[in-house]
Every structure is written in C-alpha cells, then in structure tokens.
mmCIF file of C-alpha atoms in Angstrom:
data_model
loop_
_atom_site.group_PDB
_atom_site.id
_atom_site.type_symbol
_atom_site.label_atom_id
_atom_site.label_comp_id
_atom_site.label_asym_id
_atom_site.label_seq_id
_atom_site.Cartn_x
_atom_site.Cartn_y
_atom_site.Cartn_z
ATOM 1 C CA MET A 1 -0.480 0.159 -0.407
ATOM 2 C CA ASN A 2 2.826 2.253 0.577
ATOM 3 C CA ASP A 3 4.368 1.718 -2.696
ATOM 4 C CA ILE A 4 0.771 3.063 -4.168
ATOM 5 C CA VAL A 5 0.517 5.594 -1.607
ATOM 6 C CA THR A 6 4.297 6.887 -2.944
ATOM 7 C CA SER A 7 3.657 6.548 -6.679
ATOM 8 C CA THR A 8 3.229 9.806 -9.018
ATOM 9 C CA PRO A 9 -1.311 9.829 -9.101
ATOM 10 C CA LEU A 10 -2.459 8.533 -12.880
ATOM 11 C CA LEU A 11 -5.287 10.248 -12.059
ATOM 12 C CA THR A 12 -5.721 13.646 -10.343
ATOM 13 C CA ALA A 13 -8.528 16.903 -9.670
ATOM 14 C CA ARG A 14 -7.456 20.602 -8.894
ATOM 15 C CA GLY A 15 -9.610 22.540 -7.739
ATOM 16 C CA VAL A 16 -12.926 20.725 -9.928
ATOM 17 C CA HIS A 17 -15.655 23.288 -9.743
ATOM 18 C CA LEU A 18 -18.854 22.520 -11.621
ATOM 19 C CA SER A 19 -22.382 23.326 -11.369
ATOM 20 C CA PHE A 20 -25.530 21.927 -13.739
ATOM 21 C CA GLY A 21 -26.806 25.480 -14.350
ATOM 22 C CA LEU A 22 -27.230 27.537 -10.727
ATOM 23 C CA THR A 23 -27.154 24.468 -8.684
ATOM 24 C CA PRO A 24 -23.706 23.662 -7.670
ATOM 25 C CA ALA A 25 -22.687 19.796 -7.779
ATOM 26 C CA LEU A 26 -18.634 20.206 -6.856
ATOM 27 C CA ARG A 27 -16.783 22.839 -5.436
ATOM 28 C CA GLY A 28 -13.216 22.372 -5.340
ATOM 29 C CA VAL A 29 -12.386 18.933 -5.024
ATOM 30 C CA ASP A 30 -9.011 18.158 -4.941
ATOM 31 C CA LEU A 31 -7.830 14.396 -5.669
ATOM 32 C CA ASP A 32 -5.116 11.927 -6.775
ATOM 33 C CA VAL A 33 -5.604 8.753 -7.257
ATOM 34 C CA HIS A 34 -2.374 6.314 -7.373
ATOM 35 C CA PRO A 35 -1.660 3.492 -10.281
ATOM 36 C CA GLY A 36 -3.401 -0.209 -9.217
ATOM 37 C CA GLU A 37 -5.646 1.488 -5.901
ATOM 38 C CA ILE A 38 -8.805 1.361 -5.191
ATOM 39 C CA VAL A 39 -10.644 3.996 -3.656
ATOM 40 C CA ALA A 40 -13.829 4.210 -2.836
ATOM 41 C CA VAL A 41 -16.248 7.731 -3.230
ATOM 42 C CA MET A 42 -18.654 8.080 -0.648
ATOM 43 C CA GLY A 43 -21.119 10.110 0.338
ATOM 44 C CA PRO A 44 -25.110 10.641 0.802
ATOM 45 C CA SER A 45 -27.084 11.228 -2.073
ATOM 46 C CA GLY A 46 -26.969 14.149 -4.125
ATOM 47 C CA SER A 47 -23.666 14.647 -2.549
ATOM 48 C CA GLY A 48 -21.654 14.888 -5.740
ATOM 49 C CA LYS A 49 -20.462 11.626 -6.091
ATOM 50 C CA SER A 50 -21.400 10.374 -9.092
ATOM 51 C CA THR A 51 -20.615 13.908 -10.993
ATOM 52 C CA LEU A 52 -17.176 13.484 -9.796
ATOM 53 C CA LEU A 53 -17.063 9.835 -11.443
ATOM 54 C CA HIS A 54 -18.066 11.849 -14.815
ATOM 55 C CA VAL A 55 -15.787 14.557 -14.339
ATOM 56 C CA LEU A 56 -13.302 11.752 -13.556
ATOM 57 C CA ALA A 57 -13.667 9.733 -16.394
ATOM 58 C CA GLY A 58 -13.664 12.642 -19.129
ATOM 59 C CA VAL A 59 -17.277 12.632 -19.476
ATOM 60 C CA LEU A 60 -18.110 15.761 -17.796
ATOM 61 C CA VAL A 61 -15.732 19.073 -18.332
ATOM 62 C CA PRO A 62 -15.022 20.655 -14.925
ATOM 63 C CA ASP A 63 -16.315 25.183 -15.224
ATOM 64 C CA GLN A 64 -13.385 25.426 -12.978
ATOM 65 C CA GLY A 65 -10.523 23.267 -12.251
ATOM 66 C CA THR A 66 -8.218 20.212 -13.947
ATOM 67 C CA VAL A 67 -8.508 17.158 -13.770
ATOM 68 C CA THR A 68 -5.461 15.157 -15.243
ATOM 69 C CA PHE A 69 -5.253 11.471 -16.647
ATOM 70 C CA ASP A 70 -1.553 10.285 -16.673
ATOM 71 C CA GLY A 71 -0.443 13.422 -16.585
ATOM 72 C CA ARG A 72 -2.934 14.328 -19.507
ATOM 73 C CA ASP A 73 -5.259 17.722 -19.094
ATOM 74 C CA VAL A 74 -8.527 15.268 -19.661
ATOM 75 C CA GLY A 75 -10.713 18.889 -19.631
ATOM 76 C CA ALA A 76 -8.134 20.481 -22.430
ATOM 77 C CA MET A 77 -8.853 17.499 -25.052
ATOM 78 C CA GLY A 78 -11.442 17.939 -27.174
ATOM 79 C CA GLU A 79 -14.664 15.247 -27.059
ATOM 80 C CA ALA A 80 -14.103 13.459 -29.547
ATOM 81 C CA ALA A 81 -10.034 12.443 -27.833
ATOM 82 C CA ARG A 82 -11.985 12.002 -24.964
ATOM 83 C CA ALA A 83 -14.175 9.208 -26.164
ATOM 84 C CA ARG A 84 -10.631 7.941 -27.663
ATOM 85 C CA LEU A 85 -9.482 7.730 -24.254
ATOM 86 C CA ARG A 86 -12.246 6.636 -22.663
ATOM 87 C CA LEU A 87 -12.735 3.464 -24.969
ATOM 88 C CA ALA A 88 -8.732 2.382 -25.308
ATOM 89 C CA GLU A 89 -7.642 3.349 -21.399
ATOM 90 C CA LEU A 90 -11.057 2.956 -19.218
ATOM 91 C CA GLY A 91 -13.848 0.599 -17.977
ATOM 92 C CA PHE A 92 -17.023 1.434 -16.738
ATOM 93 C CA VAL A 93 -19.422 -0.960 -14.486
ATOM 94 C CA PHE A 94 -23.015 1.066 -13.664
ATOM 95 C CA GLN A 95 -25.633 -0.256 -11.012
ATOM 96 C CA TYR A 96 -27.840 -1.483 -13.470
ATOM 97 C CA GLY A 97 -25.364 -2.988 -16.273
ATOM 98 C CA GLN A 98 -25.559 -1.461 -18.414
ATOM 99 C CA LEU A 99 -25.735 -4.583 -21.021
ATOM 100 C CA LEU A 100 -27.069 -3.925 -24.157
ATOM 101 C CA PRO A 101 -30.579 -6.272 -24.351
ATOM 102 C CA ASP A 102 -30.264 -8.017 -27.576
ATOM 103 C CA LEU A 103 -27.074 -8.783 -27.374
ATOM 104 C CA SER A 104 -25.662 -12.194 -25.071
ATOM 105 C CA ALA A 105 -23.543 -12.303 -22.474
ATOM 106 C CA ALA A 106 -20.064 -12.854 -24.913
ATOM 107 C CA ASP A 107 -21.613 -10.233 -27.913
ATOM 108 C CA ASN A 108 -21.490 -7.336 -24.664
ATOM 109 C CA VAL A 109 -18.427 -8.706 -23.742
ATOM 110 C CA SER A 110 -16.940 -8.766 -26.825
ATOM 111 C CA LEU A 111 -18.544 -5.264 -28.171
ATOM 112 C CA PRO A 112 -15.340 -3.336 -26.382
ATOM 113 C CA LEU A 113 -13.185 -5.172 -28.468
ATOM 114 C CA MET A 114 -14.592 -4.937 -31.565
ATOM 115 C CA LEU A 115 -15.154 -1.138 -31.636
ATOM 116 C CA ALA A 116 -11.564 -0.930 -31.050
ATOM 117 C CA GLY A 117 -11.161 -2.849 -33.664
ATOM 118 C CA VAL A 118 -10.322 -6.250 -33.364
ATOM 119 C CA PRO A 119 -11.667 -8.766 -35.364
ATOM 120 C CA ARG A 120 -15.015 -10.649 -34.259
ATOM 121 C CA LYS A 121 -13.793 -14.273 -33.772
ATOM 122 C CA ASP A 122 -10.589 -12.891 -32.006
ATOM 123 C CA ALA A 123 -13.019 -10.693 -29.834
ATOM 124 C CA LEU A 124 -15.360 -13.599 -29.197
ATOM 125 C CA GLY A 125 -12.808 -15.792 -28.799
ATOM 126 C CA ARG A 126 -11.329 -13.214 -25.380
ATOM 127 C CA ALA A 127 -14.824 -12.713 -24.336
ATOM 128 C CA ARG A 128 -15.751 -16.520 -23.714
ATOM 129 C CA THR A 129 -12.087 -17.016 -22.023
ATOM 130 C CA TRP A 130 -13.376 -13.805 -19.435
ATOM 131 C CA LEU A 131 -16.688 -15.770 -19.549
ATOM 132 C CA GLN A 132 -14.832 -18.814 -18.387
ATOM 133 C CA ARG A 133 -12.845 -16.825 -15.628
ATOM 134 C CA LEU A 134 -15.693 -15.641 -14.125
ATOM 135 C CA ASP A 135 -16.899 -19.354 -13.735
ATOM 136 C CA LEU A 136 -19.999 -17.484 -16.676
ATOM 137 C CA ALA A 137 -19.162 -20.192 -19.306
ATOM 138 C CA ASP A 138 -22.729 -21.432 -19.317
ATOM 139 C CA GLU A 139 -23.980 -17.789 -19.386
ATOM 140 C CA ALA A 140 -22.147 -17.176 -23.050
ATOM 141 C CA HIS A 141 -24.755 -17.591 -25.657
ATOM 142 C CA LYS A 142 -27.706 -15.841 -23.253
ATOM 143 C CA LEU A 143 -29.623 -12.256 -23.320
ATOM 144 C CA PRO A 144 -29.088 -10.473 -20.224
ATOM 145 C CA THR A 145 -33.286 -10.586 -19.497
ATOM 146 C CA GLN A 146 -32.049 -14.440 -19.386
ATOM 147 C CA MET A 147 -29.737 -14.044 -16.254
ATOM 148 C CA SER A 148 -30.015 -13.253 -12.646
ATOM 149 C CA GLY A 149 -28.909 -10.046 -11.916
ATOM 150 C CA GLY A 150 -25.363 -11.230 -10.233
ATOM 151 C CA GLN A 151 -24.768 -12.536 -13.157
ATOM 152 C CA ALA A 152 -25.691 -9.696 -15.472
ATOM 153 C CA GLN A 153 -23.390 -7.152 -13.012
ATOM 154 C CA ARG A 154 -20.753 -9.650 -13.138
ATOM 155 C CA VAL A 155 -21.186 -10.140 -17.204
ATOM 156 C CA ALA A 156 -21.143 -6.140 -17.161
ATOM 157 C CA VAL A 157 -17.605 -6.690 -15.042
ATOM 158 C CA ALA A 158 -16.470 -8.928 -17.813
ATOM 159 C CA ARG A 159 -16.998 -6.665 -20.630
ATOM 160 C CA ALA A 160 -15.171 -3.622 -18.648
ATOM 161 C CA LEU A 161 -12.193 -5.303 -17.688
ATOM 162 C CA VAL A 162 -12.098 -7.086 -21.356
ATOM 163 C CA GLY A 163 -9.659 -4.011 -22.792
ATOM 164 C CA ASN A 164 -7.622 -4.683 -19.787
ATOM 165 C CA PRO A 165 -8.133 -0.707 -19.081
ATOM 166 C CA ARG A 166 -6.150 1.401 -16.627
ATOM 167 C CA VAL A 167 -8.784 2.734 -14.643
ATOM 168 C CA LEU A 168 -12.212 1.149 -13.791
ATOM 169 C CA PHE A 169 -15.054 3.643 -12.576
ATOM 170 C CA ALA A 170 -18.239 1.600 -10.630
ATOM 171 C CA ASP A 171 -20.908 3.718 -10.145
ATOM 172 C CA GLU A 172 -23.352 1.497 -7.323
ATOM 173 C CA PRO A 173 -21.800 -1.182 -8.767
ATOM 174 C CA THR A 174 -24.055 -3.498 -6.310
ATOM 175 C CA GLY A 175 -26.955 -1.089 -6.026
ATOM 176 C CA SER A 176 -29.303 -3.682 -7.133
ATOM 177 C CA LEU A 177 -28.045 -6.653 -5.869
ATOM 178 C CA ASP A 178 -28.861 -8.847 -2.900
ATOM 179 C CA SER A 179 -26.191 -9.315 -0.165
ATOM 180 C CA LEU A 180 -24.731 -12.336 -1.118
ATOM 181 C CA ALA A 181 -24.763 -11.459 -5.107
ATOM 182 C CA ALA A 182 -23.208 -8.212 -3.943
ATOM 183 C CA GLU A 183 -20.612 -9.784 -2.285
ATOM 184 C CA LYS A 184 -19.965 -12.133 -5.688
ATOM 185 C CA VAL A 185 -19.491 -9.090 -8.058
ATOM 186 C CA MET A 186 -17.413 -7.312 -5.438
ATOM 187 C CA THR A 187 -15.297 -9.934 -4.903
ATOM 188 C CA THR A 188 -14.593 -10.366 -8.747
ATOM 189 C CA LEU A 189 -14.025 -7.104 -9.808
ATOM 190 C CA THR A 190 -11.427 -6.333 -7.052
ATOM 191 C CA ASP A 191 -9.749 -9.598 -6.857
ATOM 192 C CA LEU A 192 -9.818 -8.931 -11.267
ATOM 193 C CA ALA A 193 -8.588 -5.243 -10.748
ATOM 194 C CA ARG A 194 -5.563 -6.231 -8.054
ATOM 195 C CA ALA A 195 -4.899 -9.465 -10.275
ATOM 196 C CA ALA A 196 -4.373 -7.000 -13.564
ATOM 197 C CA GLY A 197 -2.864 -3.732 -11.506
ATOM 198 C CA THR A 198 -5.884 -1.806 -12.727
ATOM 199 C CA THR A 199 -7.015 1.235 -10.865
ATOM 200 C CA VAL A 200 -10.181 1.643 -9.585
ATOM 201 C CA VAL A 201 -12.607 4.524 -8.580
ATOM 202 C CA LEU A 202 -15.518 2.347 -7.103
ATOM 203 C CA VAL A 203 -18.373 4.875 -6.048
ATOM 204 C CA THR A 204 -21.189 3.905 -3.573
ATOM 205 C CA HIS A 205 -22.950 4.873 -0.411
ATOM 206 C CA ASP A 206 -22.681 0.929 0.710
ATOM 207 C CA PRO A 207 -19.943 1.040 3.588
ATOM 208 C CA ARG A 208 -20.122 -3.295 2.847
ATOM 209 C CA THR A 209 -19.079 -2.308 -0.857
ATOM 210 C CA ALA A 210 -16.807 0.842 -0.004
ATOM 211 C CA ALA A 211 -15.135 -2.111 2.443
ATOM 212 C CA TYR A 212 -13.309 -4.112 -0.422
ATOM 213 C CA ALA A 213 -11.477 -0.913 -1.175
ATOM 214 C CA ASP A 214 -7.513 0.009 -0.183
ATOM 215 C CA ARG A 215 -8.995 3.556 1.235
ATOM 216 C CA HIS A 216 -12.106 5.894 1.243
ATOM 217 C CA VAL A 217 -12.834 9.479 0.154
ATOM 218 C CA THR A 218 -16.182 11.581 1.507
ATOM 219 C CA VAL A 219 -18.159 13.978 -0.586
ATOM 220 C CA ARG A 220 -20.481 15.983 1.085
ATOM 221 C CA ASP A 221 -21.715 19.343 -0.530
ATOM 222 C CA GLY A 222 -19.617 19.191 -3.240
ATOM 223 C CA ARG A 223 -16.222 19.039 -1.306
ATOM 224 C CA ALA A 224 -13.818 15.922 -1.090
ATOM 225 C CA THR A 225 -12.525 14.413 2.369
ATOM 226 C CA ALA A 226 -9.594 12.066 2.424
ATOM 227 C CA GLY A 227 -10.090 8.722 4.169
ATOM 228 C CA VAL A 228 -7.944 6.632 6.014
ATOM 229 C CA VAL A 229 -5.730 3.764 4.615
ATOM 230 C CA SER A 230 -6.076 1.145 5.730
ATOM 231 C CA MET B 1 -26.070 -7.706 20.466
ATOM 232 C CA THR B 2 -25.048 -10.072 23.133
ATOM 233 C CA ALA B 3 -20.948 -11.149 23.516
ATOM 234 C CA VAL B 4 -21.028 -15.442 23.042
ATOM 235 C CA ASP B 5 -21.149 -17.175 26.451
ATOM 236 C CA SER B 6 -18.104 -19.854 26.414
ATOM 237 C CA ALA B 7 -19.645 -21.869 29.009
ATOM 238 C CA ASP B 8 -23.070 -22.031 26.951
ATOM 239 C CA VAL B 9 -21.136 -23.146 23.446
ATOM 240 C CA LEU B 10 -18.721 -25.189 25.568
ATOM 241 C CA LEU B 11 -21.876 -27.268 26.816
ATOM 242 C CA GLY B 12 -23.508 -26.944 23.383
ATOM 243 C CA LEU B 13 -20.297 -28.695 22.053
ATOM 244 C CA LEU B 14 -20.402 -31.432 25.173
ATOM 245 C CA GLY B 15 -24.006 -32.076 23.184
ATOM 246 C CA THR B 16 -22.674 -33.253 20.049
ATOM 247 C CA GLY B 17 -20.553 -36.090 22.306
ATOM 248 C CA PRO B 18 -18.237 -36.582 25.755
ATOM 249 C CA SER B 19 -14.445 -35.010 24.882
ATOM 250 C CA HIS B 20 -11.868 -33.863 27.214
ATOM 251 C CA GLY B 21 -11.165 -30.704 28.146
ATOM 252 C CA TYR B 22 -8.033 -30.119 25.087
ATOM 253 C CA ASP B 23 -10.803 -31.022 22.654
ATOM 254 C CA LEU B 24 -12.861 -28.766 23.628
ATOM 255 C CA LYS B 25 -10.766 -26.093 23.362
ATOM 256 C CA HIS B 26 -9.537 -26.644 20.203
ATOM 257 C CA GLY B 27 -13.571 -27.323 18.592
ATOM 258 C CA TYR B 28 -14.040 -23.986 19.941
ATOM 259 C CA ASP B 29 -11.058 -21.923 18.800
ATOM 260 C CA ARG B 30 -12.063 -23.534 15.145
ATOM 261 C CA LEU B 31 -15.732 -22.798 15.175
ATOM 262 C CA PHE B 32 -15.602 -19.212 17.554
ATOM 263 C CA GLY B 33 -12.347 -18.460 17.910
ATOM 264 C CA GLY B 34 -11.741 -15.715 15.203
ATOM 265 C CA GLY B 35 -8.205 -14.031 16.517
ATOM 266 C CA ARG B 36 -9.623 -14.523 20.251
ATOM 267 C CA LEU B 37 -8.900 -18.582 21.488
ATOM 268 C CA LEU B 38 -9.670 -19.947 24.427
ATOM 269 C CA ALA B 39 -7.180 -20.333 27.217
ATOM 270 C CA PHE B 40 -6.820 -23.620 28.799
ATOM 271 C CA GLY B 41 -7.499 -22.756 31.966
ATOM 272 C CA GLN B 42 -10.676 -21.407 31.259
ATOM 273 C CA VAL B 43 -12.002 -24.213 29.428
ATOM 274 C CA TYR B 44 -10.852 -26.325 33.137
ATOM 275 C CA ALA B 45 -12.154 -23.657 35.356
ATOM 276 C CA THR B 46 -15.733 -23.284 32.801
ATOM 277 C CA LEU B 47 -15.811 -27.384 32.951
ATOM 278 C CA ALA B 48 -15.029 -27.426 36.550
ATOM 279 C CA ARG B 49 -18.273 -25.155 36.996
ATOM 280 C CA LEU B 50 -20.658 -27.308 34.822
ATOM 281 C CA LEU B 51 -19.544 -30.565 36.915
ATOM 282 C CA ARG B 52 -20.321 -29.065 40.382
ATOM 283 C CA HIS B 53 -23.591 -27.447 38.975
ATOM 284 C CA GLY B 54 -24.924 -31.351 37.532
ATOM 285 C CA LEU B 55 -24.730 -29.758 33.897
ATOM 286 C CA VAL B 56 -21.809 -32.378 32.553
ATOM 287 C CA GLU B 57 -20.397 -35.680 34.677
ATOM 288 C CA LEU B 58 -17.240 -37.295 34.507
ATOM 289 C CA LEU B 59 -16.632 -40.622 32.395
ATOM 290 C CA GLY B 60 -13.559 -41.575 33.950
ATOM 291 C CA ASP B 61 -9.689 -41.186 32.798
ATOM 292 C CA GLU B 62 -9.186 -41.774 28.981
ATOM 293 C CA ALA B 63 -6.483 -40.629 26.637
ATOM 294 C CA GLY B 64 -7.834 -38.094 24.411
ATOM 295 C CA GLU B 65 -6.165 -36.065 21.660
ATOM 296 C CA GLY B 66 -4.549 -33.775 24.399
ATOM 297 C CA PRO B 67 -2.257 -34.686 27.639
ATOM 298 C CA ASP B 68 -5.439 -34.282 29.847
ATOM 299 C CA ARG B 69 -7.180 -37.786 30.884
ATOM 300 C CA LYS B 70 -10.884 -36.818 32.525
ATOM 301 C CA ARG B 71 -13.478 -36.989 29.815
ATOM 302 C CA TYR B 72 -16.794 -35.262 30.154
ATOM 303 C CA ALA B 73 -20.199 -35.832 28.966
ATOM 304 C CA ILE B 74 -23.295 -33.734 28.803
ATOM 305 C CA THR B 75 -26.221 -34.837 31.887
ATOM 306 C CA ALA B 76 -29.739 -33.857 30.942
ATOM 307 C CA ALA B 77 -30.040 -30.707 33.236
ATOM 308 C CA GLY B 78 -27.168 -29.574 30.581
ATOM 309 C CA ARG B 79 -29.000 -30.571 27.523
ATOM 310 C CA ASP B 80 -32.055 -28.971 29.196
ATOM 311 C CA ARG B 81 -29.732 -25.861 29.760
ATOM 312 C CA VAL B 82 -28.362 -25.466 26.200
ATOM 313 C CA THR B 83 -32.096 -26.217 24.989
ATOM 314 C CA GLN B 84 -33.396 -22.956 27.044
ATOM 315 C CA TRP B 85 -29.897 -20.962 25.796
ATOM 316 C CA LEU B 86 -30.696 -21.529 22.065
ATOM 317 C CA PHE B 87 -33.888 -20.893 22.458
ATOM 318 C CA ARG B 88 -34.135 -17.744 24.661
ATOM 319 C CA PRO B 89 -33.958 -14.310 22.345
ATOM 320 C CA ASP B 90 -31.208 -12.056 22.697
ATOM 321 C CA VAL B 91 -32.143 -8.449 23.457
ATOM 322 C CA PRO B 92 -31.913 -5.965 20.561
ATOM 323 C CA SER B 93 -29.361 -3.425 20.926
ATOM 324 C CA PRO B 94 -29.391 -3.653 24.382
ATOM 325 C CA VAL B 95 -27.742 -0.024 24.829
ATOM 326 C CA LEU B 96 -29.502 2.547 24.260
ATOM 327 C CA GLN B 97 -27.501 5.108 24.849
ATOM 328 C CA SER B 98 -24.150 4.435 23.604
ATOM 329 C CA ASN B 99 -20.706 6.473 24.303
ATOM 330 C CA LEU B 100 -21.093 7.617 20.794
ATOM 331 C CA PHE B 101 -24.368 9.283 21.100
ATOM 332 C CA ALA B 102 -22.979 10.632 24.561
ATOM 333 C CA LYS B 103 -19.600 12.053 23.193
ATOM 334 C CA THR B 104 -21.896 13.452 19.929
ATOM 335 C CA VAL B 105 -24.131 15.556 22.638
ATOM 336 C CA VAL B 106 -20.892 16.429 25.411
ATOM 337 C CA ALA B 107 -19.429 17.757 22.199
ATOM 338 C CA LEU B 108 -22.325 19.718 21.167
ATOM 339 C CA LEU B 109 -22.742 21.060 24.664
ATOM 340 C CA LEU B 110 -18.843 21.967 25.024
ATOM 341 C CA GLY B 111 -19.193 23.780 21.280
ATOM 342 C CA ASP B 112 -16.592 20.997 19.956
ATOM 343 C CA ASP B 113 -16.204 20.129 16.788
ATOM 344 C CA ALA B 114 -18.915 17.047 16.664
ATOM 345 C CA ASP B 115 -18.652 16.823 12.586
ATOM 346 C CA ARG B 116 -15.481 15.565 13.480
ATOM 347 C CA LEU B 117 -15.552 13.700 16.575
ATOM 348 C CA LEU B 118 -18.498 11.519 13.951
ATOM 349 C CA ASP B 119 -15.827 11.784 10.604
ATOM 350 C CA VAL B 120 -13.206 9.986 12.806
ATOM 351 C CA GLN B 121 -15.557 7.133 14.388
ATOM 352 C CA ARG B 122 -16.606 6.804 10.418
ATOM 353 C CA ALA B 123 -13.177 6.555 9.329
ATOM 354 C CA GLU B 124 -12.384 4.023 12.038
ATOM 355 C CA HIS B 125 -15.725 2.085 11.251
ATOM 356 C CA LEU B 126 -14.733 1.835 7.614
ATOM 357 C CA GLY B 127 -11.184 0.969 8.604
ATOM 358 C CA ARG B 128 -12.139 -2.358 10.870
ATOM 359 C CA MET B 129 -15.425 -3.259 8.060
ATOM 360 C CA ARG B 130 -12.056 -2.936 5.478
ATOM 361 C CA ALA B 131 -10.014 -5.378 7.926
ATOM 362 C CA LEU B 132 -13.015 -8.192 8.507
ATOM 363 C CA THR B 133 -13.531 -8.167 3.866
ATOM 364 C CA ALA B 134 -10.242 -8.543 3.649
ATOM 365 C CA GLN B 135 -10.255 -11.479 6.528
ATOM 366 C CA LYS B 136 -13.473 -13.282 4.566
ATOM 367 C CA HIS B 137 -11.087 -13.477 1.447
ATOM 368 C CA GLY B 138 -10.483 -17.001 1.121
ATOM 369 C CA ALA B 139 -11.567 -18.299 4.381
ATOM 370 C CA ASP B 140 -14.487 -21.060 5.155
ATOM 371 C CA LEU B 141 -17.531 -20.240 5.666
ATOM 372 C CA ALA B 142 -17.631 -20.089 9.517
ATOM 373 C CA THR B 143 -15.222 -17.533 9.341
ATOM 374 C CA VAL B 144 -16.965 -15.348 6.684
ATOM 375 C CA LEU B 145 -20.209 -15.599 8.092
ATOM 376 C CA ALA B 146 -18.862 -14.479 11.750
ATOM 377 C CA CYS B 147 -16.875 -11.311 9.966
ATOM 378 C CA ASP B 148 -20.552 -10.656 7.857
ATOM 379 C CA HIS B 149 -22.113 -10.383 11.425
ATOM 380 C CA ALA B 150 -19.658 -7.940 12.582
ATOM 381 C CA LEU B 151 -20.142 -6.206 9.334
ATOM 382 C CA PHE B 152 -24.032 -5.752 9.111
ATOM 383 C CA HIS B 153 -23.090 -4.110 13.002
ATOM 384 C CA ILE B 154 -20.909 -2.303 11.980
ATOM 385 C CA GLU B 155 -22.629 -0.964 9.345
ATOM 386 C CA ALA B 156 -25.962 -0.616 11.480
ATOM 387 C CA ASP B 157 -23.468 1.724 13.550
ATOM 388 C CA LEU B 158 -22.432 3.851 10.358
ATOM 389 C CA ARG B 159 -25.922 3.605 9.615
ATOM 390 C CA TRP B 160 -26.634 5.838 12.901
ATOM 391 C CA ILE B 161 -23.506 8.156 12.219
ATOM 392 C CA ASP B 162 -24.741 9.139 8.737
ATOM 393 C CA LEU B 163 -27.864 9.783 10.038
ATOM 394 C CA THR B 164 -26.999 11.623 12.911
ATOM 395 C CA SER B 165 -24.177 14.279 11.079
ATOM 396 C CA ALA B 166 -27.028 14.953 8.838
ATOM 397 C CA ARG B 167 -29.019 16.141 12.141
ATOM 398 C CA LEU B 168 -26.264 17.845 14.199
ATOM 399 C CA THR B 169 -27.657 21.193 13.397
ATOM 400 C CA GLU B 170 -31.047 19.983 15.135
ATOM 401 C CA LEU B 171 -29.559 18.286 17.446
ATOM 402 C CA ARG B 172 -27.343 21.212 18.378
ATOM 403 C CA GLN B 173 -30.248 23.086 19.307
ATOM 404 C CA GLU B 174 -31.848 20.684 21.374
ATOM 405 C CA VAL B 175 -28.937 20.280 23.372
ATOM 406 C CA ALA B 176 -28.556 23.870 23.664
ATOM 407 C CA ARG B 177 -31.994 24.240 25.083
#
C-alpha cells in the first residue's frame, strides 16, 4: 500500500468546480488516485459523488480546475479525444449493468474489443475466456434478461475489464443486488482488478461495498475529504 | 448484540458427544475463536463449574488427542440448559444510549467539533470493515459468516453516524435549550 501512495498519481483532480445551471455539484474537489489502488468515493445522495466520477472519467468537463490522466489534461481534450481515451484506457460498470439487451453475454463482452478494431472472431474468443474466468461460461449465449441480476452485473464487469483498462470506474455496482450477489460481484471485480494492476474508482453509498477498497474519500456538499489508508 | 457465553458454547459442544478439555478448546477455537482463542485455564475452570452444577459428568480417565485424561459428558440437565439458551432470544441492542451518542451530545454542549468526532468514528468503522472484508477472502464459511455478522453491525452503527451527521444542526439546537 505504501508503494501505491508514494507513486505518481495516475488520476488527479485539482480545484474542480462544476455546476448544473445555478446548482453547484462540485465545489473545489482535490483528489489523487494512484496506479493500482482501489478508492471508494462515498457520500450521501446528492453529495456529488457520481458527478465526480463523470468528471474524473472525462464524461463531464469541469467549469473550473483540472483533471489529469497520466499527466494529460483531460479537460483540454476535445470530445473525440476524450471518447478515444474512454474506449482505450477506461472501463465502466454502472448500477444496472447497462448491457445491451439484444446481445448475448459473449457479444456484450466482445463489443468494446470490436469497437477498438479487434476482429469479431478474436473478440468473441477473448470474451468467452473472460466469461469462463468469471464462472459464466454457461451464460455466454444468454441475453441479459435471461440472467440473474448478479450474473448480468458480473458480465458487465467482464465487459469493463476485457480491454485491459488502466482505470475502472464503477458507479454503485452493487446497488440493485442482494447481499450475496453483491459480495460475488465485488470479490470478482476487486480480485480481477488487483491481479491486473487496474486502478479502480468505486462510487458507492454502501459501506460494505466500500470495504473492498484500499481507502475511501467522502464527498459532502460537493467537496471531498480524504479517508484513511488501511 | 449479546457477547458469546463460552460456558454455554462449551456445553453445546459437549452435546455432540463426550470429550476432553483439550479437544473442546480446539473445537471452540476452530468454530468461534476468530482471533480470540480460549485459554486452557478458562476451559478447565468452566468444566469444573459445569460439573459442580450437575450440567456435565465425568466419564473417567481415558486419553484423548491431548495430554488430559478427564473425559466429560453432558447430563440431561445440561442438555436442558443448552435448549433454554438456544431458544431464549437475545435482547436486541441492549444499550440505548451508546458512548458515541454521549460523546456527540457532550461535544455539542462544549461547542466542540461534533462533525469531526463523527468523521473520525466513521473512518475507524470503515477501516474495521476493510479489515473484516479482507479476512473473509478465501476463509472458511464459519469465518465468513462470523465476519459478516460483525460487518452488518458496524454498518448499522455507520447508518446511525450518517443520520446523526445530517441532524447535527437540529441536535445542537435541542441540547442548547
């Protein structure tokens, strides 16, 4: 852990402000995320934690302040460059999986690879390998509606990690699951991320989900407070 | 939640069949130790007390896994006691006014930073939850369930901390009256 904390941050936010109309969502956020660490961003509803995730991931651009990824100023990039960054270097898992409903599990997992130019046959092969690692080989041909919520969410984890992203952003990844399914999703997500050295930014209001992280930061009223490194 | 009563648990373990103090201690540690192992002295003192109260009896000298020769068996009275213990519900949340509640109120009375107090406690609770979650990783099911029990209780405390944080202004006004 000390090695992680003393390394150069992979992702930084400095003095980040963002408002939606007249409503301030982020009011001067400073945050460092180091390579390979798993950081939980916690806070009550409406505190700005999901907005912070979207800003860190380059989905939203701050009104003031800077976000850097591996030394690059994300806010200074154009929309197309930020989209390329997200496709090539970032992965995403949301509360409701966001799997495409008309595609099988294997097709959903292979999709980011095909968008990145990997031939369909190779992409499907890699997708099936990932599903096998996640104990989901029997679900490869199933549509999202034919799987349990926990299975669908683990497929979403596979889809997020199949392209070997440097940072995985997870927004309430266990929000719609029961305790046992949530545990399986978080164990899968953190085991795979740690094995690959993938950095994880995990937004959650649930302390049991946050407990899988190395440390937490709390967002309250649009400001972030650092937690404690275990 | 009520703490584990090792005498009741040892009696319960004897309900599965006669045993020696040495084997009982290791059976207890395996299932319930969770980093806090039972001392041999406590096991033998408890068995002596259970014997005095007629809840266990001596079956005579016969070597077991360990060095001791005394073999104990549960009596009918002992089995009744175990049944009573199993089906007597524990008192939910026996402490109404916790130390943390008292600290919060005193901080407000003194004009100290109650927000910080709650933040410090939140960080401590989350740290403990991280340690318990790490302990579950690859552990046997008994350990996983014991950790889950602790995790859910800590989570309940955290929910109280979050709710109290949100109501501090109101509480400050109330204690100032």
